[in-house]
mmCIF file of C-alpha atoms and ligand atoms in Angstrom:
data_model
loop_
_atom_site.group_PDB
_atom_site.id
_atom_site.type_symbol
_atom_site.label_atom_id
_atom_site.label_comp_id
_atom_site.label_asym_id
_atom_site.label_seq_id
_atom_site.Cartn_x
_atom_site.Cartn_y
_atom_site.Cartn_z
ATOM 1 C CA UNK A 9 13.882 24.471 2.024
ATOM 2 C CA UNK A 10 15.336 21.998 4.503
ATOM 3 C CA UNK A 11 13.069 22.265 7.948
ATOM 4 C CA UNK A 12 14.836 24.868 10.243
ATOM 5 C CA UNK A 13 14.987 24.637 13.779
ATOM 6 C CA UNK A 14 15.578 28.524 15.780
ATOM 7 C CA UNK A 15 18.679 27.355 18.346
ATOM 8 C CA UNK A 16 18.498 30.970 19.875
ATOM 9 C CA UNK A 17 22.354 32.070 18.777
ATOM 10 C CA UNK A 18 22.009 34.798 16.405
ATOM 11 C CA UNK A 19 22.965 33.935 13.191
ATOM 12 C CA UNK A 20 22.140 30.571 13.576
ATOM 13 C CA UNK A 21 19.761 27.772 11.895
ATOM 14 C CA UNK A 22 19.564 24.208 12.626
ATOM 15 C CA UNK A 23 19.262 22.279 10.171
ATOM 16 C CA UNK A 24 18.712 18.803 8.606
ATOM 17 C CA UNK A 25 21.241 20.159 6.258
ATOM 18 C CA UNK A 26 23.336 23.125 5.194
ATOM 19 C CA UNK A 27 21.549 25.957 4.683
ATOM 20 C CA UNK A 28 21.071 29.775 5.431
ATOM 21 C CA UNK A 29 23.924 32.162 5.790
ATOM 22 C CA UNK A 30 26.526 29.623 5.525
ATOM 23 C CA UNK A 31 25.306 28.105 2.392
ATOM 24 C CA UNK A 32 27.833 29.408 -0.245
ATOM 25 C CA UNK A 33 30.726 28.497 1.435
ATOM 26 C CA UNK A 34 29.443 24.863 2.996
ATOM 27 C CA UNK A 35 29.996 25.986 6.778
ATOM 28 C CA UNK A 36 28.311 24.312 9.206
ATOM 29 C CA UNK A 37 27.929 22.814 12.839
ATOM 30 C CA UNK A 38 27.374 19.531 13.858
ATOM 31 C CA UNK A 39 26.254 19.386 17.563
ATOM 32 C CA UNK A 40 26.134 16.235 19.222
ATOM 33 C CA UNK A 41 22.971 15.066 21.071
ATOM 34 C CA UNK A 42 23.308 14.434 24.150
ATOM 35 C CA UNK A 43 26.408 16.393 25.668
ATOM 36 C CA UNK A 44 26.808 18.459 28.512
ATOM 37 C CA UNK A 45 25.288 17.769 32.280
ATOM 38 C CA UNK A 46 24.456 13.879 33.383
ATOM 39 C CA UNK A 47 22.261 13.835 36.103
ATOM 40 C CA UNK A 48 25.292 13.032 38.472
ATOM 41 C CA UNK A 49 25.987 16.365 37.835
ATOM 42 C CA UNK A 50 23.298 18.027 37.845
ATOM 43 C CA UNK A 51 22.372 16.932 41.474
ATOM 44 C CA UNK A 52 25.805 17.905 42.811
ATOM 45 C CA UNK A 53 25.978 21.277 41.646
ATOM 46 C CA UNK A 54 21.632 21.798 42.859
ATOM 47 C CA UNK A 55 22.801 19.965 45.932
ATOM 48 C CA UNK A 56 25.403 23.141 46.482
ATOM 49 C CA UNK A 57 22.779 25.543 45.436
ATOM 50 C CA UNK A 58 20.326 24.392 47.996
ATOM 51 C CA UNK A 59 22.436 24.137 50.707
ATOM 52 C CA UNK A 60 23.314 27.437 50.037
ATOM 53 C CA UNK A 61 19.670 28.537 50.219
ATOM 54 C CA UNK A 62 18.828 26.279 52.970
ATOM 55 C CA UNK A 63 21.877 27.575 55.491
ATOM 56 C CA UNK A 64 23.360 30.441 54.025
ATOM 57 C CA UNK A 65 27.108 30.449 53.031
ATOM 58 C CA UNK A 66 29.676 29.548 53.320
ATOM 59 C CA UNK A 67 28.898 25.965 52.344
ATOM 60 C CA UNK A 68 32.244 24.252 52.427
ATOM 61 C CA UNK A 69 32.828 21.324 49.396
ATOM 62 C CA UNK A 70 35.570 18.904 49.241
ATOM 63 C CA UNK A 71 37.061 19.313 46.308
ATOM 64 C CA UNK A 72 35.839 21.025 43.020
ATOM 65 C CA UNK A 73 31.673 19.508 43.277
ATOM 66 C CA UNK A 74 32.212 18.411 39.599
ATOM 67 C CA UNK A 75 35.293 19.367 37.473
ATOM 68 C CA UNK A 76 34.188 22.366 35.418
ATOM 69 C CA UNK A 77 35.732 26.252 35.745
ATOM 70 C CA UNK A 78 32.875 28.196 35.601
ATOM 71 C CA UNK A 79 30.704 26.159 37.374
ATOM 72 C CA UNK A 80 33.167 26.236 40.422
ATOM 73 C CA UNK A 81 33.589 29.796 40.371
ATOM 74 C CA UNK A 82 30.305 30.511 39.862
ATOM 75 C CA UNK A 83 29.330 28.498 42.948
ATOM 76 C CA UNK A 84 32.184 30.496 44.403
ATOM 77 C CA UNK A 85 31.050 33.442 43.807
ATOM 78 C CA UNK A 86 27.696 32.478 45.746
ATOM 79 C CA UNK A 87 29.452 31.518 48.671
ATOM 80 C CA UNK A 88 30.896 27.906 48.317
ATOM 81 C CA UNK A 89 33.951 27.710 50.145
ATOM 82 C CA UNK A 90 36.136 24.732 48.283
ATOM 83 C CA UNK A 91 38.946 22.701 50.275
ATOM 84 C CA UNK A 92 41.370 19.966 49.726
ATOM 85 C CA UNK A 93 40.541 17.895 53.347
ATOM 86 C CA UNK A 94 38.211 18.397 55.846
ATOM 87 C CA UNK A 95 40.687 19.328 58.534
ATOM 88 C CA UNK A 96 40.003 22.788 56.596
ATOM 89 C CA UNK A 97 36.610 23.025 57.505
ATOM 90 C CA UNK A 98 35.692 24.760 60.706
ATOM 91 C CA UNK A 99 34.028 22.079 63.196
ATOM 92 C CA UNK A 100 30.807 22.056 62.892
ATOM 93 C CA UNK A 101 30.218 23.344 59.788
ATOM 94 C CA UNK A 102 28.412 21.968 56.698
ATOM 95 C CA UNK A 103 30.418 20.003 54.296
ATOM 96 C CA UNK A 104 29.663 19.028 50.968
ATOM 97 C CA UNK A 105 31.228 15.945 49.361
ATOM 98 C CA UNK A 106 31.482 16.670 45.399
ATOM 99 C CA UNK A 107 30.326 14.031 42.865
ATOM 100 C CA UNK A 108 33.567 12.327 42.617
ATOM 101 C CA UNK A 109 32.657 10.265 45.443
ATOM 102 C CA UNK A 110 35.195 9.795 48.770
ATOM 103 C CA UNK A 111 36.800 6.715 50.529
ATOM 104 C CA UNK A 112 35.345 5.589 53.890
ATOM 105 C CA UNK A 113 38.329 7.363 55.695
ATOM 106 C CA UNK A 114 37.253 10.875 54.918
ATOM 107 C CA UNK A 115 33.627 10.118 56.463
ATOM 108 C CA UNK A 116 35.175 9.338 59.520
ATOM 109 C CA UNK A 117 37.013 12.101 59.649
ATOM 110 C CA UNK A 118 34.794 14.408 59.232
ATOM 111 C CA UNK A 119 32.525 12.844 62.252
ATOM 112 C CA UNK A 120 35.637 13.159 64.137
ATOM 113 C CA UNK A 121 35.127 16.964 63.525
ATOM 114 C CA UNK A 122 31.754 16.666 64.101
ATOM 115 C CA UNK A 123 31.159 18.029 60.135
ATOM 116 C CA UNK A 124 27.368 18.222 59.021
ATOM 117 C CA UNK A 125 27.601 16.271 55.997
ATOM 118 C CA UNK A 126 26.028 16.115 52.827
ATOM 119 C CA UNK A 127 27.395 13.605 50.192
ATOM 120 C CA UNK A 128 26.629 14.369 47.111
ATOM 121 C CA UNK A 129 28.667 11.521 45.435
ATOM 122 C CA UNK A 130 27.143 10.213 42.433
ATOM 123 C CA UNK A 131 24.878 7.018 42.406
ATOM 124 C CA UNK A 132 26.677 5.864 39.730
ATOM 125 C CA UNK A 133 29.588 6.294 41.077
ATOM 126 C CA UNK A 134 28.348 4.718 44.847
ATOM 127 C CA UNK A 135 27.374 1.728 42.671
ATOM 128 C CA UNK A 136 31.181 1.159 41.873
ATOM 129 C CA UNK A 137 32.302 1.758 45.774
ATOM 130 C CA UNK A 138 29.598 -0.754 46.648
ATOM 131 C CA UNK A 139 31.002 -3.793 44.001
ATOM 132 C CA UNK A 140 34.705 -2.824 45.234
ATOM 133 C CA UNK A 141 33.135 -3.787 49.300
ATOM 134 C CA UNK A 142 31.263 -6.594 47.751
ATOM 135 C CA UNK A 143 34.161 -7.922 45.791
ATOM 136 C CA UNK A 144 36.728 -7.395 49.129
ATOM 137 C CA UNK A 145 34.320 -9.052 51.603
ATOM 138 C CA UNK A 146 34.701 -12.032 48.982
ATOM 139 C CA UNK A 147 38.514 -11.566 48.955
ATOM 140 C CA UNK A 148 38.768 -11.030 45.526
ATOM 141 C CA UNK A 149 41.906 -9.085 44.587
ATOM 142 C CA UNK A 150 40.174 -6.185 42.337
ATOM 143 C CA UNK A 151 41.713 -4.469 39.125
ATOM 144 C CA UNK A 152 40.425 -1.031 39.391
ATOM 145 C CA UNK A 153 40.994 0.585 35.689
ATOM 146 C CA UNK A 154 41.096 4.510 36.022
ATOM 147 C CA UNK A 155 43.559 6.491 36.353
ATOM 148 C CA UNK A 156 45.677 7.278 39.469
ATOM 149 C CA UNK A 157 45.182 10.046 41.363
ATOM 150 C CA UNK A 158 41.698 10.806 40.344
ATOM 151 C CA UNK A 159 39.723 11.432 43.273
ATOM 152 C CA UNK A 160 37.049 8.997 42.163
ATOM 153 C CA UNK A 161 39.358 6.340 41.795
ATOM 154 C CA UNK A 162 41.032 7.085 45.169
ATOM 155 C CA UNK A 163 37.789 7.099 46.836
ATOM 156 C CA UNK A 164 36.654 4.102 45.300
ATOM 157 C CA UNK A 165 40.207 2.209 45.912
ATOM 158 C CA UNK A 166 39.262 3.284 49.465
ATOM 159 C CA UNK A 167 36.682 1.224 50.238
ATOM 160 C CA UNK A 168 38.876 -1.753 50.115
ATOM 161 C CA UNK A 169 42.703 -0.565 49.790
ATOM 162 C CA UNK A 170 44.074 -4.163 50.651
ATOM 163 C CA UNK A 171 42.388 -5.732 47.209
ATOM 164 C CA UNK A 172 42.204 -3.258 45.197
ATOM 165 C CA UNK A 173 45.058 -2.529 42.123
ATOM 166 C CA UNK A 174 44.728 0.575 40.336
ATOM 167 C CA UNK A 175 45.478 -0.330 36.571
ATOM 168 C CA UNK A 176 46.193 2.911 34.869
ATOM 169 C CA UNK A 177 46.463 2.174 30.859
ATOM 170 C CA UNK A 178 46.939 -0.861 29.009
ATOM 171 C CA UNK A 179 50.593 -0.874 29.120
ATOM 172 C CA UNK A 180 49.748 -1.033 33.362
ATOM 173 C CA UNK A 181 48.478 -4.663 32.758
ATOM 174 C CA UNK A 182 52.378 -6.176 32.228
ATOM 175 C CA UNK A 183 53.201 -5.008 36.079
ATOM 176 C CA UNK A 184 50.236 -6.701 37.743
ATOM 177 C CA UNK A 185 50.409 -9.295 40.251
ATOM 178 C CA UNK A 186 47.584 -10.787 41.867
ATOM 179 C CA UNK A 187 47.008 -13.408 44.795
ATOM 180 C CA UNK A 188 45.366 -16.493 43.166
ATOM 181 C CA UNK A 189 44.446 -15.875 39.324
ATOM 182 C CA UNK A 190 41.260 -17.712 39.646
ATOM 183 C CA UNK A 191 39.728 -14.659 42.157
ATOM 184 C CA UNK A 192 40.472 -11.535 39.920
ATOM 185 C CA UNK A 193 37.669 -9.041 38.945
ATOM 186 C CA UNK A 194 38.310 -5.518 37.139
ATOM 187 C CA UNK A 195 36.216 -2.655 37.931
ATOM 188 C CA UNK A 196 36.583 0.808 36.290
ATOM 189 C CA UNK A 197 36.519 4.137 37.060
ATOM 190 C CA UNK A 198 32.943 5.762 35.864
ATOM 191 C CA UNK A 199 34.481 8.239 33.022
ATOM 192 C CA UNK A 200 37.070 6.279 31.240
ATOM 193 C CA UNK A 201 37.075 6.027 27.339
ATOM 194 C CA UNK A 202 35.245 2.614 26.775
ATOM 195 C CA UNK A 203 37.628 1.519 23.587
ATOM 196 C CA UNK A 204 40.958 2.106 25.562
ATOM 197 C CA UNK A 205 39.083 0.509 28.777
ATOM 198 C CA UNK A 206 38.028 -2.892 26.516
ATOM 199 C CA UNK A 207 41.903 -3.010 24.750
ATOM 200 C CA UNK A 208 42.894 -2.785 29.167
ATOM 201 C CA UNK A 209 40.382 -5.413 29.903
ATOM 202 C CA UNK A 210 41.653 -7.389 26.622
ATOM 203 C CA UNK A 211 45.168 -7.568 28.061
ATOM 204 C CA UNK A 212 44.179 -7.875 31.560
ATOM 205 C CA UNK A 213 42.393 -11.573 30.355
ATOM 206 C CA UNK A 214 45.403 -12.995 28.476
ATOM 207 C CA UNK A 215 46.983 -12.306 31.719
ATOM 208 C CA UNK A 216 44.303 -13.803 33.969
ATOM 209 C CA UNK A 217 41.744 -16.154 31.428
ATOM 210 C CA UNK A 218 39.457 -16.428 34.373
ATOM 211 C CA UNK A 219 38.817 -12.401 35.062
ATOM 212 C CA UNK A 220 35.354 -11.675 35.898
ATOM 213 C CA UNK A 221 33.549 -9.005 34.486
ATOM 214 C CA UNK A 222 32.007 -6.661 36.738
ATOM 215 C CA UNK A 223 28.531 -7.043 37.574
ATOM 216 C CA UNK A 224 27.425 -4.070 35.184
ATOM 217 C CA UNK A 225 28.607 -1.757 33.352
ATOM 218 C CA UNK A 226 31.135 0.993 35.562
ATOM 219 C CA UNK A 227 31.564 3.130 32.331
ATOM 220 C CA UNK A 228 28.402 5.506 33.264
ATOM 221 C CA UNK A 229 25.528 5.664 30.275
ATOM 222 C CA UNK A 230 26.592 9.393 30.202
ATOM 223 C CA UNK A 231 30.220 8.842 29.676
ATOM 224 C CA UNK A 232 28.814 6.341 27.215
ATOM 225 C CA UNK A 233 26.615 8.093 25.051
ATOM 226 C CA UNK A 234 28.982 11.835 24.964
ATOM 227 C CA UNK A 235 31.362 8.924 23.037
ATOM 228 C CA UNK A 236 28.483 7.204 20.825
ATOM 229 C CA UNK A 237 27.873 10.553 19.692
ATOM 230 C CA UNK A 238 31.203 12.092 19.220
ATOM 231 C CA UNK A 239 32.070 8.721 16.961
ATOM 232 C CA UNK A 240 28.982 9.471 14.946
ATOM 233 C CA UNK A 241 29.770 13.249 14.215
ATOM 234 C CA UNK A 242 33.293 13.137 14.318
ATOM 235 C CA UNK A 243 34.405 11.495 10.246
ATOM 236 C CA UNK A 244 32.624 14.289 9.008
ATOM 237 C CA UNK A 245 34.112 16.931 11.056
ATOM 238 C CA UNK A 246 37.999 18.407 10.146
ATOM 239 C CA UNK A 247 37.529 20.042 13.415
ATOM 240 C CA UNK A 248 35.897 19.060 16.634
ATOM 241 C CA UNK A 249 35.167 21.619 19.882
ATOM 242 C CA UNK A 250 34.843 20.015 23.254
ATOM 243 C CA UNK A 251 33.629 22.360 25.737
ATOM 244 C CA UNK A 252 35.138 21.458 29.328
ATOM 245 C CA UNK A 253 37.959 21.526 31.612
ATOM 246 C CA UNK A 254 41.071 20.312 31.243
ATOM 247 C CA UNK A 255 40.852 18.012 34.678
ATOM 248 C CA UNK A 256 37.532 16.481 33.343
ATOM 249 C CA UNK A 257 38.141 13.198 32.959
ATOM 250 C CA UNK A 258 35.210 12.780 30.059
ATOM 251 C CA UNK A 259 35.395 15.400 28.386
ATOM 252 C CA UNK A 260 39.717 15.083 27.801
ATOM 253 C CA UNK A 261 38.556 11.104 26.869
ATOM 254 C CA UNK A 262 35.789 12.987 24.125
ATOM 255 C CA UNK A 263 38.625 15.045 22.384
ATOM 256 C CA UNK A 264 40.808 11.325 22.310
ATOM 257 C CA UNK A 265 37.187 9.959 20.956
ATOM 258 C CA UNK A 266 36.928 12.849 18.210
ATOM 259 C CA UNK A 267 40.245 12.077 17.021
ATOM 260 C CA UNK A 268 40.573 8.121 17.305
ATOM 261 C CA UNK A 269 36.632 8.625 14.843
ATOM 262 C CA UNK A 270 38.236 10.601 12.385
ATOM 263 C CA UNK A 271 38.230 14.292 12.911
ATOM 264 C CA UNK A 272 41.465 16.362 11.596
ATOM 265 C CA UNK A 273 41.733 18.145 14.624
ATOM 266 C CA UNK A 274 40.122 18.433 18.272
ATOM 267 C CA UNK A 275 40.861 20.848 21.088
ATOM 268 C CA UNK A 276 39.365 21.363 24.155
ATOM 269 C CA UNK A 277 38.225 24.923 25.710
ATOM 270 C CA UNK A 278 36.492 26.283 28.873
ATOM 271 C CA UNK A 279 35.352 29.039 27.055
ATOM 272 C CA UNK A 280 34.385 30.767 24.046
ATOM 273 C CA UNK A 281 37.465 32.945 24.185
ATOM 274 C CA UNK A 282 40.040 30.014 23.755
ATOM 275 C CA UNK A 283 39.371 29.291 20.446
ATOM 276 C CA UNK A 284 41.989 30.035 18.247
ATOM 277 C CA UNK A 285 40.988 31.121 14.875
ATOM 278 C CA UNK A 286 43.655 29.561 13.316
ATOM 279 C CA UNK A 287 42.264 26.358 14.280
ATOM 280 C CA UNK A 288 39.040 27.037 11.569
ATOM 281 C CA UNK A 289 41.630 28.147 8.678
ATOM 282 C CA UNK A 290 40.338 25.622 5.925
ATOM 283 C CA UNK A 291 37.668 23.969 7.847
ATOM 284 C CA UNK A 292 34.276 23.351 6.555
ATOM 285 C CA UNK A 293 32.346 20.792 9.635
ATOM 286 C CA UNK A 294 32.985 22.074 12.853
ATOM 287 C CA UNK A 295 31.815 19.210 15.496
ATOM 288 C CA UNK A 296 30.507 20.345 18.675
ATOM 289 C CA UNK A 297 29.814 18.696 22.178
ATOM 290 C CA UNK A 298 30.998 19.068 26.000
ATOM 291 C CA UNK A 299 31.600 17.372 28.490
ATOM 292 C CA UNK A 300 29.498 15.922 31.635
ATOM 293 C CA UNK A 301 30.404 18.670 33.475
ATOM 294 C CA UNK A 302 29.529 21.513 31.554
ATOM 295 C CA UNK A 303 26.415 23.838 31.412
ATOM 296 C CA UNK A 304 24.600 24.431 28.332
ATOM 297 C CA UNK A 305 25.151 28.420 28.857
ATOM 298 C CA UNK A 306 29.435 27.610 27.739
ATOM 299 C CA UNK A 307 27.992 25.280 24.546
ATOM 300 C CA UNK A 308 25.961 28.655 23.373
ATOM 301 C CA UNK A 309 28.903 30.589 23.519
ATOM 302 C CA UNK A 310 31.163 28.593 21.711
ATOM 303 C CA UNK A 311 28.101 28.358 19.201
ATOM 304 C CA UNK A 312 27.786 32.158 19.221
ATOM 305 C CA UNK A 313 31.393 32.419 18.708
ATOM 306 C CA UNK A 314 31.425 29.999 15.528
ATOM 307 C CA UNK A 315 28.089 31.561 14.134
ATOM 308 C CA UNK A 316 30.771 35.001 14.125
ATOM 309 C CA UNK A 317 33.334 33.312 12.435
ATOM 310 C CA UNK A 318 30.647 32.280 9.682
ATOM 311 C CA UNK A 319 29.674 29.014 10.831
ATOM 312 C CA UNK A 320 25.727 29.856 11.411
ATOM 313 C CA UNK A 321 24.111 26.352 10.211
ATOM 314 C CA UNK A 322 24.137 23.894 13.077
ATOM 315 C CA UNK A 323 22.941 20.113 12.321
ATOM 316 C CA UNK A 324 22.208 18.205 15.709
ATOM 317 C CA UNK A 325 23.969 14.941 15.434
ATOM 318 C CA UNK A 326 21.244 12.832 17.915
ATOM 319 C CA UNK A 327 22.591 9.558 19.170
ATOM 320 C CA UNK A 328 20.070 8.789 23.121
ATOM 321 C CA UNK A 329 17.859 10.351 24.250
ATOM 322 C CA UNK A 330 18.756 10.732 28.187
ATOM 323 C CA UNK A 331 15.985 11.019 30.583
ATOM 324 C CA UNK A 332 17.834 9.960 34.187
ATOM 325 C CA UNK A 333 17.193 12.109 36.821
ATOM 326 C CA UNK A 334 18.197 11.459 40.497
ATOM 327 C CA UNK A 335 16.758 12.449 43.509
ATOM 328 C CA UNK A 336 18.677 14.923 45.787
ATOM 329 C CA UNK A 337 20.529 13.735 48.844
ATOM 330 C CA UNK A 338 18.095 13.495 51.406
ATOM 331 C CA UNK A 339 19.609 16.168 53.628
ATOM 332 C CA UNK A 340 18.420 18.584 51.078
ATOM 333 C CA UNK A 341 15.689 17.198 49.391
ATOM 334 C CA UNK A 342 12.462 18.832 49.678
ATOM 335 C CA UNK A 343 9.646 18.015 52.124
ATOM 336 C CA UNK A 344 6.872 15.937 50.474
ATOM 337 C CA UNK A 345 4.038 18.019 49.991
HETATM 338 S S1 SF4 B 27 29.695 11.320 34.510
HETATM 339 FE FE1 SF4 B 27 28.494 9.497 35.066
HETATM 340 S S2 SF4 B 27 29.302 8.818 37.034
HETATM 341 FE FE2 SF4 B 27 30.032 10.927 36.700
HETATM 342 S S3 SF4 B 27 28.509 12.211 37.700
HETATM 343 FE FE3 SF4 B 27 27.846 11.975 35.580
HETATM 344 S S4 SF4 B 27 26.429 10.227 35.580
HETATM 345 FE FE4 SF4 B 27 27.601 10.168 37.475
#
């Protein structure tokens, strides 16, 4: 007997390989390790929840605190109050800024409306905001890779909107111009797939020879390792399930991932509920993961929902171990004892 591990779905076994139930006809899980919240994440969405304890609701958030369905309306439901601008938000009141990170505009405009403000942009992506200053103040024109319109790319194309270039895909490269060819540096936007993002930078250097890389990596570790594991379940997998939203950034780039690795098929589903059955007909390795943005609670539904459809052995597929937490803003972080 292979070593079985109790995952808490009924039905279901992990395993280090098939076994159980689903033994006669070969079905099986593989569940990539790690998937599901970064720490970025995790301290937006605990940032909400304790301002909500801390002054009672409504908490007002610019924009969705991390790009996931249930976990906006279930912050919602507890008295979140989300907006497109801050001219929305009553003066005076709290304001959350979500984990996308915002340009240096929408702080002063909320101190013009004399907004109580707790930013709970990610230190990840603060990192990035803080190379595009660093790079401006040297008058380096700045090739931002991400993808317009993204509110983390907006925000961080904020912080220095005379220098920066917003380079969208690697077809983007053949329309940009810069300034002096010798002062050129690319940043990125935190979530981007890293193969697509290289083949960008590839083209962006026969353009400009002399492009500087940026200090370290932008692509965050958690963005990194979702794809690292995706790529390692993925050849083995007809079918791959990525649990998150369809405006998350990382987890649309995991379902290009599953499918660039190998895998027959990959959708993408909020819920449980949106799997189609027809997408299992003739498929023997189902691959699961989710994206940054997603709580565990959606990944043991889908899992629940496969173990129905007689897919009860699930094999982690374990690529990092992640360990990074980060503190809370300090508006809301705990006294010391
Ligand atoms: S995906 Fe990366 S950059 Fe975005 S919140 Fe998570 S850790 Fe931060």
């Amino acid at each position: 007997m292979p070593p079985t591990i109790n995952m808490g779905i009924p039905g279901a076994t992990s395993s280090v390989r098939s076994g159980g139930g689903s033994q006669a006809s070969g079905k099986r899980v593989l569940l990539a390790e790690p998937r599901g919240y970064c720490a970025g994440v995790d301290r937006a969405v605990e940032t909400v929840e304790r301002a909500l304890e801390k002054h009672g609701a409504p908490v007002y958030v610019r924009h969705e605190i991390v790009h996931n369905v249930h976990v906006v309306e279930t912050l919602a439901k507890a008295g979140a109050v989300f907006v497109d601008e801050t001219d929305e938000v009553p003066e005076g009141a709290i304001v959350v800024f979500s984990a996308h990170g915002v340009a240096p505009t929408v702080h002063v405009e909320a101190a013009a409306r004399n907004l109580r403000t707790i930013d709970a942009t990610c230190p990840l992506v603060t990192k990035v905001h803080n190379e595009a200053k660093r790079f401006a103040r040297d008058d380096y024109d700045i090739l931002l890779v991400g993808h317009t319109g993204h509110e983390e790319v907006v925000g961080t194309a904020g912080e220095a909107p005379d220098h920066v270039q917003v380079v969208d895909n690697p077809d983007a490269v053949d329309q940009v111009t810069v300034r002096d060819p010798n002062k050129v540096i690319w940043l990125s936007q935190t979530t981007l797939s890293v193969d697509e993002t290289m083949e960008t930078v590839r083209r962006l250097r026969e353009k400009f020879p002399t492009l500087q890389d940026p200090p370290s990596d932008d692509i965050c570790y958690a963005t990194q390792n979702r794809q690292v594991a995706v790529k390692a379940m993925a050849p083995e997998c007809e079918l791959v399930i990525v649990v998150g939203s369809r405006n998350s950034s990382n987890s649309v780039r995991l379902v290009e991932v599953a499918l660039g690795a190998g895998s027959d098929a990959a959708h993408l589903v909020d819920y449980a509920e949106d799997i189609d059955p027809t997408w299992l007909e003739g498929v023997t390795t189902v691959g699961v993961t989710s994206g940054a943005s997603v709580p565990e609670v959606l990944v043991r539904g889908v899992l629940e929902r496969l173990a129905e459809y007689g897919y009860g052995t699930v094999q982690p597929v374990t690529t990092a171990n992640e360990t990074l937490v980060f503190a809370l803003p300090r508006e809301i972080r705990p006294p010391r004892a």
